[in-house]
CSV table of C-alpha atoms and ligand atoms in Angstrom, one decimal:
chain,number,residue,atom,x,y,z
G,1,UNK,CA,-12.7,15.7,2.8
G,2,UNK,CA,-10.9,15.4,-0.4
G,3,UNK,CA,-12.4,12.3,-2.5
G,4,UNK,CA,-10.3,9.8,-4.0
G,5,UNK,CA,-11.2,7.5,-6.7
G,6,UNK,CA,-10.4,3.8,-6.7
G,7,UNK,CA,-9.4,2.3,-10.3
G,8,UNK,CA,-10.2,-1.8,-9.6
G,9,UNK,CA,-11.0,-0.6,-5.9
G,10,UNK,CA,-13.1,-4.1,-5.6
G,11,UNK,CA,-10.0,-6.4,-5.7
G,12,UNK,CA,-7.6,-7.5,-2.4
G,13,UNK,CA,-5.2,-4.2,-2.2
G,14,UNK,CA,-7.9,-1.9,-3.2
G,15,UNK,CA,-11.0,-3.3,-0.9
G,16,UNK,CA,-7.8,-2.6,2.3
G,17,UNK,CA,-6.9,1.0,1.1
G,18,UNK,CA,-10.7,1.8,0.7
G,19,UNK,CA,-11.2,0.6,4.7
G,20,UNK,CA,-8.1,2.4,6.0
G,21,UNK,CA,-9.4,5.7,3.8
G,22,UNK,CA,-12.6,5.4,5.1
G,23,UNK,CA,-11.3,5.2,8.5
G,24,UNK,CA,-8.8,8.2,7.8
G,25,UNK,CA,-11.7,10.5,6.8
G,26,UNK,CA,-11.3,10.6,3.2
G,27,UNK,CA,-14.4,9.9,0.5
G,28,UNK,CA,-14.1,7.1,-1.4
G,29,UNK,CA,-15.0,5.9,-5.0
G,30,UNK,CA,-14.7,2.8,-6.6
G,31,UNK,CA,-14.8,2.1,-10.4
G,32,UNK,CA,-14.2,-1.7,-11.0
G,33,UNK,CA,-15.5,-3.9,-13.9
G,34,UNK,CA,-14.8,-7.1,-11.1
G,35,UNK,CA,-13.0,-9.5,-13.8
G,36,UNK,CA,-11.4,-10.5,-10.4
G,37,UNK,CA,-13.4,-9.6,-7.5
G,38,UNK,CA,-17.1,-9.0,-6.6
G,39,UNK,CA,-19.3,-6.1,-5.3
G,40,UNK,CA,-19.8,-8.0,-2.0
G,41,UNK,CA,-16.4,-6.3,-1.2
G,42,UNK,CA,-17.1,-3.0,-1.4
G,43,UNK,CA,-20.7,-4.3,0.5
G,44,UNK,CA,-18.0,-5.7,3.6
G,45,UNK,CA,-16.5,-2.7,3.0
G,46,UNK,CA,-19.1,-0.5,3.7
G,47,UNK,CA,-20.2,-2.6,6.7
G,48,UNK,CA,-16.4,-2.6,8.6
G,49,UNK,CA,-16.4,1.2,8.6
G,50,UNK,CA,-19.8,2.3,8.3
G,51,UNK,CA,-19.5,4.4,5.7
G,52,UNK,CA,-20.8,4.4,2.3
G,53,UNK,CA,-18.6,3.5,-1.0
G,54,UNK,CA,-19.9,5.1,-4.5
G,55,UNK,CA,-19.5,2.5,-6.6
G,56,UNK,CA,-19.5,2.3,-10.1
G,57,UNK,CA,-19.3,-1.1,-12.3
G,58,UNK,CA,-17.3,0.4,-14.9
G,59,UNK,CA,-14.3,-1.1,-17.4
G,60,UNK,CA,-11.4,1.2,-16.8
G,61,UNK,CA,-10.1,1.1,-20.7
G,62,UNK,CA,-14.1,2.8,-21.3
G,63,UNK,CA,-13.3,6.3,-21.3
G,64,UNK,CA,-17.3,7.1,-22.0
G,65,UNK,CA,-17.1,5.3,-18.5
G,66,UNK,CA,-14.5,7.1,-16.7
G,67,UNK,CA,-16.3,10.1,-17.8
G,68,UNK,CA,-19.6,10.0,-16.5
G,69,UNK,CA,-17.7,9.2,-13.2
G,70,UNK,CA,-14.9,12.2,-13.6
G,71,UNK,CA,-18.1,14.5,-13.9
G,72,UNK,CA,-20.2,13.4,-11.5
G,73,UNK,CA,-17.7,13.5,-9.3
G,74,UNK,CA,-14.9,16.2,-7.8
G,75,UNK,CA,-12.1,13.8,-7.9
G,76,UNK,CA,-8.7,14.8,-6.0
G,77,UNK,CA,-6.6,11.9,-6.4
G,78,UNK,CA,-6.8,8.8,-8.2
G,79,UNK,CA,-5.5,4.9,-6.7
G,80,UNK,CA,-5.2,2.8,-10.4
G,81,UNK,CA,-5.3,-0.9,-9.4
G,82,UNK,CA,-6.9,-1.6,-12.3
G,83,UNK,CA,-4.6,-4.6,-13.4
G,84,UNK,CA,-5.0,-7.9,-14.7
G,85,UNK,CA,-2.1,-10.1,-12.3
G,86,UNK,CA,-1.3,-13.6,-12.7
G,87,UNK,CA,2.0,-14.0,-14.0
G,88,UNK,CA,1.7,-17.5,-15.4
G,89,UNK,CA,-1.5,-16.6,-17.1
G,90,UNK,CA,0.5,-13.0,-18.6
G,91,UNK,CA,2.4,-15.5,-20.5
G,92,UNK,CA,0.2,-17.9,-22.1
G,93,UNK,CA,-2.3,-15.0,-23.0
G,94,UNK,CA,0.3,-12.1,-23.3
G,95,UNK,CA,-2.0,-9.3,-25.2
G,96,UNK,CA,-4.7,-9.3,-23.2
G,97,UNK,CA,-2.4,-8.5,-20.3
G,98,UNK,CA,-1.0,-5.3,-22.2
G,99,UNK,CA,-4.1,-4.4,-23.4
G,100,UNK,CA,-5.9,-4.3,-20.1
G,101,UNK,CA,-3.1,-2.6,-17.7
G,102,UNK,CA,-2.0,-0.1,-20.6
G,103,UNK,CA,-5.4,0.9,-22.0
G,104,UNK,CA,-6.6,1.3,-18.3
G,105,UNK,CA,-3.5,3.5,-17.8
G,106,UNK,CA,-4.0,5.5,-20.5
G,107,UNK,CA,-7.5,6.1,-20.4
G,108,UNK,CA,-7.5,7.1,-16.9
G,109,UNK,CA,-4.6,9.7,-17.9
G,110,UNK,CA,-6.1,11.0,-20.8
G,111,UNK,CA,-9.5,11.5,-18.2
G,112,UNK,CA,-8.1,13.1,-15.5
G,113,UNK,CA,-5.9,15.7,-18.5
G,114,UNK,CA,-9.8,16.2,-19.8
G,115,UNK,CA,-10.8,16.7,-16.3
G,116,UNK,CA,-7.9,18.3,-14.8
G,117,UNK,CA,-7.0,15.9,-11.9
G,118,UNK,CA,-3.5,16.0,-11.3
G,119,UNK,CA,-2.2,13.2,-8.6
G,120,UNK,CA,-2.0,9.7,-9.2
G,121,UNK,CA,-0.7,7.0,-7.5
G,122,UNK,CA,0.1,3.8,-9.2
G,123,UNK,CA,0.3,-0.4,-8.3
G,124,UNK,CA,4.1,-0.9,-9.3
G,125,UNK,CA,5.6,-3.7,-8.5
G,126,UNK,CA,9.1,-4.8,-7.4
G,127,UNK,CA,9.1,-7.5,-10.1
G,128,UNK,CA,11.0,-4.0,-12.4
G,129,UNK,CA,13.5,-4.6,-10.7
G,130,UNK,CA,14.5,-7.5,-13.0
G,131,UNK,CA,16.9,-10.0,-12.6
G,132,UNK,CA,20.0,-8.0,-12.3
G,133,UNK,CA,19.7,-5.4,-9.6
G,134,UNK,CA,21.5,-7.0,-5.9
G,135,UNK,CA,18.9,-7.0,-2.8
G,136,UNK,CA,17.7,-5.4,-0.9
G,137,UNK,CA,16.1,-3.2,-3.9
G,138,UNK,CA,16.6,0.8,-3.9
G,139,UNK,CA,13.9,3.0,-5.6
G,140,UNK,CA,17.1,4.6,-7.4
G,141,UNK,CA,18.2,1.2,-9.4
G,142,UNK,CA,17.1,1.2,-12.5
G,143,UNK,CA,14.6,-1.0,-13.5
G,144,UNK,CA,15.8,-4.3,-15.1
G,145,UNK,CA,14.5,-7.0,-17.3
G,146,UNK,CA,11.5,-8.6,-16.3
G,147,UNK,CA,10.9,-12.3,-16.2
G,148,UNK,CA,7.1,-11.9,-17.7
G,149,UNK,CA,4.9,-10.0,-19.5
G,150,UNK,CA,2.8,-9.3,-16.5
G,151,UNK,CA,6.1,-7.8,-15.0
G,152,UNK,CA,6.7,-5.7,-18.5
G,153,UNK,CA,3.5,-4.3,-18.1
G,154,UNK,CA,4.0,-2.5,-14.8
G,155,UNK,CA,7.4,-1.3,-16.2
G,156,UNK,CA,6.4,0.1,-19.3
G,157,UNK,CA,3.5,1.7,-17.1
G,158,UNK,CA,6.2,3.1,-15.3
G,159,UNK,CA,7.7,4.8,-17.9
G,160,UNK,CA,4.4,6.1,-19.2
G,161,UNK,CA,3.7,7.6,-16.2
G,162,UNK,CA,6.8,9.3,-15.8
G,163,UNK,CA,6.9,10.4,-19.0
G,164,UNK,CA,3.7,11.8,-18.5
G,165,UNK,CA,4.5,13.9,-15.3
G,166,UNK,CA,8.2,15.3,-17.3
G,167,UNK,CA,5.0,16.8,-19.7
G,168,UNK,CA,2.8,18.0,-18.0
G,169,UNK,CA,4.2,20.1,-15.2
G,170,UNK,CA,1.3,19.6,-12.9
G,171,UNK,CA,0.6,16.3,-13.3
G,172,UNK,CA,1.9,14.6,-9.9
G,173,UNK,CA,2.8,10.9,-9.5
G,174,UNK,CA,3.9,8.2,-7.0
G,175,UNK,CA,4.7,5.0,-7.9
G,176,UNK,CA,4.8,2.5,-5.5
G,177,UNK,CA,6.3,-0.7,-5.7
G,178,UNK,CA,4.5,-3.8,-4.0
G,179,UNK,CA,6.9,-6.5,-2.5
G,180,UNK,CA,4.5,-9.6,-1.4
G,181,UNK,CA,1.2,-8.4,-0.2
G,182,UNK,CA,-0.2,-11.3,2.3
G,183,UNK,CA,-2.8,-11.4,5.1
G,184,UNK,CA,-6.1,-9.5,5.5
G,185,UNK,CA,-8.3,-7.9,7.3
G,186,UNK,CA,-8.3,-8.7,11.0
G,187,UNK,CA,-11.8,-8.9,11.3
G,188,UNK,CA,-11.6,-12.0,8.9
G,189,UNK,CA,-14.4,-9.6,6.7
G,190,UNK,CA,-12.4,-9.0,4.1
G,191,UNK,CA,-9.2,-10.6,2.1
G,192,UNK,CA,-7.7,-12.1,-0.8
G,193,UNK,CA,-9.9,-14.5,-3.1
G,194,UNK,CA,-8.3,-15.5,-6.4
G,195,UNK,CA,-10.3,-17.7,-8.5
G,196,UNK,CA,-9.4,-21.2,-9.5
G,197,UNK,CA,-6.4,-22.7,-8.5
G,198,UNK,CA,-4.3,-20.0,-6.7
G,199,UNK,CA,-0.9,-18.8,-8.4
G,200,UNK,CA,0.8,-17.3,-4.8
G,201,UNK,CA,2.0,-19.1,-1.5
G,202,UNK,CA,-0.3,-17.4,0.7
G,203,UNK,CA,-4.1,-18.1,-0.9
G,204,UNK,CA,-2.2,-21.9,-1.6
G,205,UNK,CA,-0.9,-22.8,1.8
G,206,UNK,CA,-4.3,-21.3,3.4
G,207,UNK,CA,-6.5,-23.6,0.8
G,208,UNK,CA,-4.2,-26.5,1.7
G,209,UNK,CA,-4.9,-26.3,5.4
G,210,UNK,CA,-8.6,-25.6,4.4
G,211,UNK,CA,-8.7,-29.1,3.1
G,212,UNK,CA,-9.4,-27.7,-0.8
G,213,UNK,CA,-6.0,-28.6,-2.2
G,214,UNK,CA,-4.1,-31.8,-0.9
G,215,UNK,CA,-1.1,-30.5,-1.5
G,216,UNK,CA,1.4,-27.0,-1.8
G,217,UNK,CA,4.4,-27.8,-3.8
G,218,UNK,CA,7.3,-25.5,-2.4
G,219,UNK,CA,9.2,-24.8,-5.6
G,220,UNK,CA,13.3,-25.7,-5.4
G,221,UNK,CA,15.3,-26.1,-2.0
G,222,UNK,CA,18.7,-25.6,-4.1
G,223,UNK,CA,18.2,-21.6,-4.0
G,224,UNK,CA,21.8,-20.1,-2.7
G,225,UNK,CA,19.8,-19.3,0.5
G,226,UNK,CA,20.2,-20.1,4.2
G,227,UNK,CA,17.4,-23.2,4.1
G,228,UNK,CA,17.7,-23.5,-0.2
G,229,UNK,CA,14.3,-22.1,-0.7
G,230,UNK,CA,13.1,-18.6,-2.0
G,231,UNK,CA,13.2,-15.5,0.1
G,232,UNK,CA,10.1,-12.8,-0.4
G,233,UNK,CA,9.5,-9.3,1.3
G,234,UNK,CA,6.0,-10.2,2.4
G,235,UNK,CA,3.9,-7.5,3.5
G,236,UNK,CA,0.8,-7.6,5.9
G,237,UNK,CA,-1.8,-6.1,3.2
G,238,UNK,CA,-3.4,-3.7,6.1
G,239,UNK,CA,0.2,-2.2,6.1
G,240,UNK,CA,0.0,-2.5,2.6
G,241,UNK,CA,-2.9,-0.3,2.9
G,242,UNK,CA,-2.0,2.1,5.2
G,243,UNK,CA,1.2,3.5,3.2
G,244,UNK,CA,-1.7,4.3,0.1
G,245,UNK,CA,-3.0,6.7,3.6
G,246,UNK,CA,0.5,8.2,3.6
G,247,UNK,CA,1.1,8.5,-0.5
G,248,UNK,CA,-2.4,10.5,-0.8
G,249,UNK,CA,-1.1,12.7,2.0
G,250,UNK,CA,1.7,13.4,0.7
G,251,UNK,CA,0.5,14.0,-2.9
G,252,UNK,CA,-2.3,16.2,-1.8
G,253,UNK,CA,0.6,18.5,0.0
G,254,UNK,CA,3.4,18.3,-2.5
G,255,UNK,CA,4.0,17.8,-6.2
G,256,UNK,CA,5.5,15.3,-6.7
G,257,UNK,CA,7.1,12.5,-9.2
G,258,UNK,CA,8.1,9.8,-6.7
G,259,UNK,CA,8.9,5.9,-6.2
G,260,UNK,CA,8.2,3.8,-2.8
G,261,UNK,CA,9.4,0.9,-2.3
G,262,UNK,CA,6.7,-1.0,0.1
G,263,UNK,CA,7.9,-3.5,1.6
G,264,UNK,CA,9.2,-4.5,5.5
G,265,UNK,CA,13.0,-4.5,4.5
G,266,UNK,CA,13.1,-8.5,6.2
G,267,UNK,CA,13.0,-11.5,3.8
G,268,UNK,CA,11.5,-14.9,4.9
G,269,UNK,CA,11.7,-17.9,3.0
G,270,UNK,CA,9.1,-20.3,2.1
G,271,UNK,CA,9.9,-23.2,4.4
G,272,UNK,CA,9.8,-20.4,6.9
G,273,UNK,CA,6.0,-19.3,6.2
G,274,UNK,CA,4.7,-22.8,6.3
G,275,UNK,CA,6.3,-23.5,9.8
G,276,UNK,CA,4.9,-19.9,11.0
G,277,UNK,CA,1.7,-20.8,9.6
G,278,UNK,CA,1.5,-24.2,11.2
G,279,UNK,CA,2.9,-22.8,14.5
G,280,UNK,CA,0.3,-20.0,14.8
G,281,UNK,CA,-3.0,-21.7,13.4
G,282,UNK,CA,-1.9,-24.9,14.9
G,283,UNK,CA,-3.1,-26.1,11.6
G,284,UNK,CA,-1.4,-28.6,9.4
G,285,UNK,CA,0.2,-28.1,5.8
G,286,UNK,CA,0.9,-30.8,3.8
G,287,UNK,CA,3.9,-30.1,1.5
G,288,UNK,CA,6.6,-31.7,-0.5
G,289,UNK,CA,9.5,-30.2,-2.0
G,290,UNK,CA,9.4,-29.9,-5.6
G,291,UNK,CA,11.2,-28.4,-8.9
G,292,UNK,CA,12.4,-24.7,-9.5
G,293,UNK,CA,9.2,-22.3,-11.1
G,294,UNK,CA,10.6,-20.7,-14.3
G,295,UNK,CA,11.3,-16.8,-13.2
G,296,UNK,CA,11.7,-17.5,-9.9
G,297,UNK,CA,14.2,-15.4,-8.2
G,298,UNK,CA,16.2,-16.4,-4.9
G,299,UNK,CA,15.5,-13.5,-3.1
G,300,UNK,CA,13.7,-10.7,-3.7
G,301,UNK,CA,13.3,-8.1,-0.6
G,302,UNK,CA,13.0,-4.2,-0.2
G,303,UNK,CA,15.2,-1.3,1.3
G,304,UNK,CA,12.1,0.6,3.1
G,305,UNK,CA,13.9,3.6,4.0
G,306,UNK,CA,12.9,5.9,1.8
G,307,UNK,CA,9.0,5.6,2.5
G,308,UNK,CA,10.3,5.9,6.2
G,309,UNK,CA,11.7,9.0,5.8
G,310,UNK,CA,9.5,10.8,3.2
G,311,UNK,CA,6.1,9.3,3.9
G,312,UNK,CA,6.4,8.4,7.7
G,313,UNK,CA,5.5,4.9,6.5
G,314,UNK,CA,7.1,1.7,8.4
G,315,UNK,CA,5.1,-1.9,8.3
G,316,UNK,CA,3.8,-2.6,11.8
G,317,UNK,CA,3.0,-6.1,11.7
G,318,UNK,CA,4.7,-9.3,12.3
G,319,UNK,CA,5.0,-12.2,9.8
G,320,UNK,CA,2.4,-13.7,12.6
G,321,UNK,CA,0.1,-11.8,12.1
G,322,UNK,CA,0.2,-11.9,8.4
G,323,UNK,CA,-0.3,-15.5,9.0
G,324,UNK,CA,-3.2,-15.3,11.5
G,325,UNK,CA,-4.7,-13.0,9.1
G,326,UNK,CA,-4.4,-15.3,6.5
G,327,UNK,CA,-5.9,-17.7,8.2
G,328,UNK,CA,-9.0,-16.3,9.7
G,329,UNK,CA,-10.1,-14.7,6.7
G,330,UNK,CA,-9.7,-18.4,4.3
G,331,UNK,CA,-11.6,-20.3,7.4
G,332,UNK,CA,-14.8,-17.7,7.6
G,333,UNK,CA,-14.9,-17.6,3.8
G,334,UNK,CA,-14.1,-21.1,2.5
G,335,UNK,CA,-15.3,-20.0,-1.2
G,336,UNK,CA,-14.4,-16.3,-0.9
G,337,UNK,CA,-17.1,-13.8,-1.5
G,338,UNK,CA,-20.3,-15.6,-2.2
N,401,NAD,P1,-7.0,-7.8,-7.7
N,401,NAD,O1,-7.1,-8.6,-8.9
N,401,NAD,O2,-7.6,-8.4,-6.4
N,401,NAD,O3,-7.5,-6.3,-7.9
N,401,NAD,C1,-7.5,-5.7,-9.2
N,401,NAD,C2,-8.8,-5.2,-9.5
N,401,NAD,O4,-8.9,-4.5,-10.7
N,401,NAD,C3,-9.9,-6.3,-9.5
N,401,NAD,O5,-11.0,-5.9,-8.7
N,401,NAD,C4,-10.3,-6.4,-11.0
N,401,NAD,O6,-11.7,-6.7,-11.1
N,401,NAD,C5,-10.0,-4.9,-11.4
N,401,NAD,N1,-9.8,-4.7,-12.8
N,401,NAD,C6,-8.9,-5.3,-13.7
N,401,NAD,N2,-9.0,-4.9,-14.9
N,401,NAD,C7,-10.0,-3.9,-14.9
N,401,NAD,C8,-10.5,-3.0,-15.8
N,401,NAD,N3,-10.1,-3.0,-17.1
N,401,NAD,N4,-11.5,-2.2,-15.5
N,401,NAD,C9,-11.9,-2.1,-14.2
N,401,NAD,N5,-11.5,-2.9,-13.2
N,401,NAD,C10,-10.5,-3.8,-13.6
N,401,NAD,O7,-5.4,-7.6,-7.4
N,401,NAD,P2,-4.7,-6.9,-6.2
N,401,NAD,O8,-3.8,-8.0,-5.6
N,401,NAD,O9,-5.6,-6.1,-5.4
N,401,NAD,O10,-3.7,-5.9,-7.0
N,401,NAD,C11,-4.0,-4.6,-7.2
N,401,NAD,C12,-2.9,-4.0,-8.1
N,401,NAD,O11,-1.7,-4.1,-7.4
N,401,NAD,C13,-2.8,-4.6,-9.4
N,401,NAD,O12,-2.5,-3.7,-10.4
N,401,NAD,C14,-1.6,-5.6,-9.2
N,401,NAD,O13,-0.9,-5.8,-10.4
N,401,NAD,C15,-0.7,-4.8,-8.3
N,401,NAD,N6,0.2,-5.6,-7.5
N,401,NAD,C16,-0.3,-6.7,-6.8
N,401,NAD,C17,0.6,-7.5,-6.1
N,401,NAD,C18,0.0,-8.7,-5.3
N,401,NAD,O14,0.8,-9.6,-5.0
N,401,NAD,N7,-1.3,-8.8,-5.0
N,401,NAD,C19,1.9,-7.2,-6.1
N,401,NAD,C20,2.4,-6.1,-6.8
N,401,NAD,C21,1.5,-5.3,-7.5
N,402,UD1,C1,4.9,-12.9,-8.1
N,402,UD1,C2,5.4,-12.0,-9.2
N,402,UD1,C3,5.2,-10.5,-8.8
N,402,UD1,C4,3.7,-10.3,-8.5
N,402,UD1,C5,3.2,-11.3,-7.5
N,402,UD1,C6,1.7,-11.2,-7.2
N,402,UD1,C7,7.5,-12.3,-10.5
N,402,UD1,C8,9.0,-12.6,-10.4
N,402,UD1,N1,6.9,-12.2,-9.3
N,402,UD1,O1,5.7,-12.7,-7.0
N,402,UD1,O2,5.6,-9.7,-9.8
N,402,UD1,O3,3.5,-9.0,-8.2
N,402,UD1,O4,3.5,-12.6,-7.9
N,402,UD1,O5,1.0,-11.7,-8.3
N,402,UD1,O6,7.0,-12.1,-11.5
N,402,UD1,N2,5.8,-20.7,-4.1
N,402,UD1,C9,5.8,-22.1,-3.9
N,402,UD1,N3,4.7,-22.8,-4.1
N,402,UD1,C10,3.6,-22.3,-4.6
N,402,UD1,C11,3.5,-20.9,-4.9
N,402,UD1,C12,4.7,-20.1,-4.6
N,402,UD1,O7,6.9,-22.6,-3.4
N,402,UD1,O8,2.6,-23.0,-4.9
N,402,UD1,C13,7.0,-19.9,-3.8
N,402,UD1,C14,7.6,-19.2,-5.0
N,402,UD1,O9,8.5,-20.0,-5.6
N,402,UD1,C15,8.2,-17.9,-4.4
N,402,UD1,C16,7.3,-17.6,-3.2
N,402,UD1,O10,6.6,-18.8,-2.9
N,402,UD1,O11,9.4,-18.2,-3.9
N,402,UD1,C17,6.3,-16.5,-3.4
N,402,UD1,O12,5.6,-16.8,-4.7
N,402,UD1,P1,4.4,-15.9,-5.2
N,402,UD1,O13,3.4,-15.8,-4.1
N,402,UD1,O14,3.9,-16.5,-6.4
N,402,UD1,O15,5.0,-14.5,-5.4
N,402,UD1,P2,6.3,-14.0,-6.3
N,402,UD1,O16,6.6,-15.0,-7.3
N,402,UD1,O17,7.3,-13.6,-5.3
């Protein structure tokens, strides 16, 4: 079976893929230097599919690194994850965001040209769509201004890596483009565990209802929406996972320089995933209504066609679910992976 390696394969999106690839049949190799996750991942990982992982602790940006792991390995297709992600942090420390996420994006291109690996798929985000563009989001829009330099960072990768594909003729690349990943693993095994205070609803509402924070602060109820707060695409992360199945189908069959958006195509708002989480859990989550986050948008939500029709792809499970999920993982792993 064709083996595909993992670029930050340790983290929440990555540890998911690696399961469902598992699963699928495909071999599976992580290279991680775990700035934001852990090895006990990869360890759950292992344990969930009963299969093995070859892992590598290894700085993506260390292209001595990535080639020890290119050459000991026949690599067929590369996931880069590999990205530093907290928006509010991208702005107070703004060059260490663009170094990290376009040094690892260049050194694993300039690898896999020594190497001659030619399909990669790439953690976009629909944060390039900007300010401008009108919801729901098309892959065809042109990508806008972003709002952050963690956001600028997955559009200037972009570019790179189209740029990169318009060179080289066999190169082949899909980008896809992450709405809001929530949820995890419905064994409760494996999920999302950020560290220090969390920056995203999901790990904030389930640490509120944990008992670790008093307190989630939903930010603005004066958004031109039907209950005045935000509307997100949020996306079960084992869905999440399973269209990564589809993209390294597809780019094994085809070449290919292609955008997905992946997303369910139905915005909820935030009021609306507090009540869903305090309905399902039967947990409750103490919030208060508080001022508008800077680069917020109102809505922000996906048209999923095109993954539909090219990959096969569709999202399968409900916002309860993503909730339950949620849920089950925070309460068996209070303090994430230790
Ligand atoms: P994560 O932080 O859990 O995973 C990223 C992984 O990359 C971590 O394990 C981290 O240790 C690793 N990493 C970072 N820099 C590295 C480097 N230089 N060398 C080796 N490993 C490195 O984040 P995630 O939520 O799993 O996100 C995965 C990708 O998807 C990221 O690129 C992220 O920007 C993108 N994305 C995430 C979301 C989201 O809401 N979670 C939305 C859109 C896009
Ligand atoms: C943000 C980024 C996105 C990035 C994603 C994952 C932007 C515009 N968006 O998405 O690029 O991929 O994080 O890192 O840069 N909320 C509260 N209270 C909280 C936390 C959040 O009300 O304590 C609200 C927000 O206002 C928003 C919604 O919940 O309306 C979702 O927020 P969040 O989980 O941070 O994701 P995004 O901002 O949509």
């Amino acid at each position: 079976m064709p083996k595909i390696l993992l670029a930050g394969g340790a983290g929440y999106i990555g540890s998911h893929t690696a399961v469902e690839l598992l699963n699928t049949g495909y071999e599976v190799i992580v290279a991680d230097n775990y700035s934001n996750s852990s090895s006990e991942a990869i360890r759950r990982v292992e344990l969930l599919t009963s299969k093995s992982v070859k892992l590598y602790q290894a700085d993506v940006r260390d292209k001595k690194a990535l080639s020890e792991i290119f050459s000991g390995n026949k690599i067929d297709a590369v996931i880069h994850f590999a990205g530093l992600k907290a928006v509010g942090e991208s702005v107070e420390k703004p060059i260490m965001y663009y170094r990290n996420n376009i040094d690892t994006t260049l050194s694993l291109l300039e690898t896999m040209q020594e190497y001659g690996v030619k399909n990669i798929i790439f953690s976009s985000s629909a944060t390039v769509y900007g300010e401008a563009n009108p919801v729901p989001y098309l892959e065809t829009m042109k990508r806008g201004a972003c709002t952050n330099p963690y956001g600028w960072t997955k559009s200037m990768m972009e570019q790179i890596f189209e740029d990169a594909a318009k060179a080289d003729k066999k190169l082949s690349v899909i980008l896809l483009r992450y709405f809001n990943p929530i949820g995890a693993h419905e064994s409760g095994m494996i999920g999302e565990a950020p560290q220090g205070i969390p920056n995203n609803l999901m790990p904030y509402v389930t640490q509120v209802a944990v008992g670790k924070r008093e307190c989630l602060t939903i930010f603005g109820n004066d958004y031109p929406t039907p209950d005045g707060t935000c509307t997100r695409d949020y996306i079960h992360v084992v869905d999440l996972a399973k269209g990564h199945v589809k993209a390294i189908e597809y780019i094994l069959d085809n070449h290919c320089m292609e955008i997905f958006n992946l997303g369910t195509g139905t915005p909820y708002s935030v009021t609306e995933i507090v009540e869903t989480f305090e309905r399902v859990n039967n947990v409750k989550v103490n919030h208060v209504y508080g001022a508008r986050r800077a680069g917020d948008l109102a809505e922000c939500y996906a048209n999923a066609d095109k993954a539909l029709k090219v990959l096969g792809w569709k999202t399968e499970k409900t916002l309860e679910d993503m909730c339950r999920d949620s849920w089950n993982w925070q309460k068996n792993n209070p303090d994430g992976y230790i």
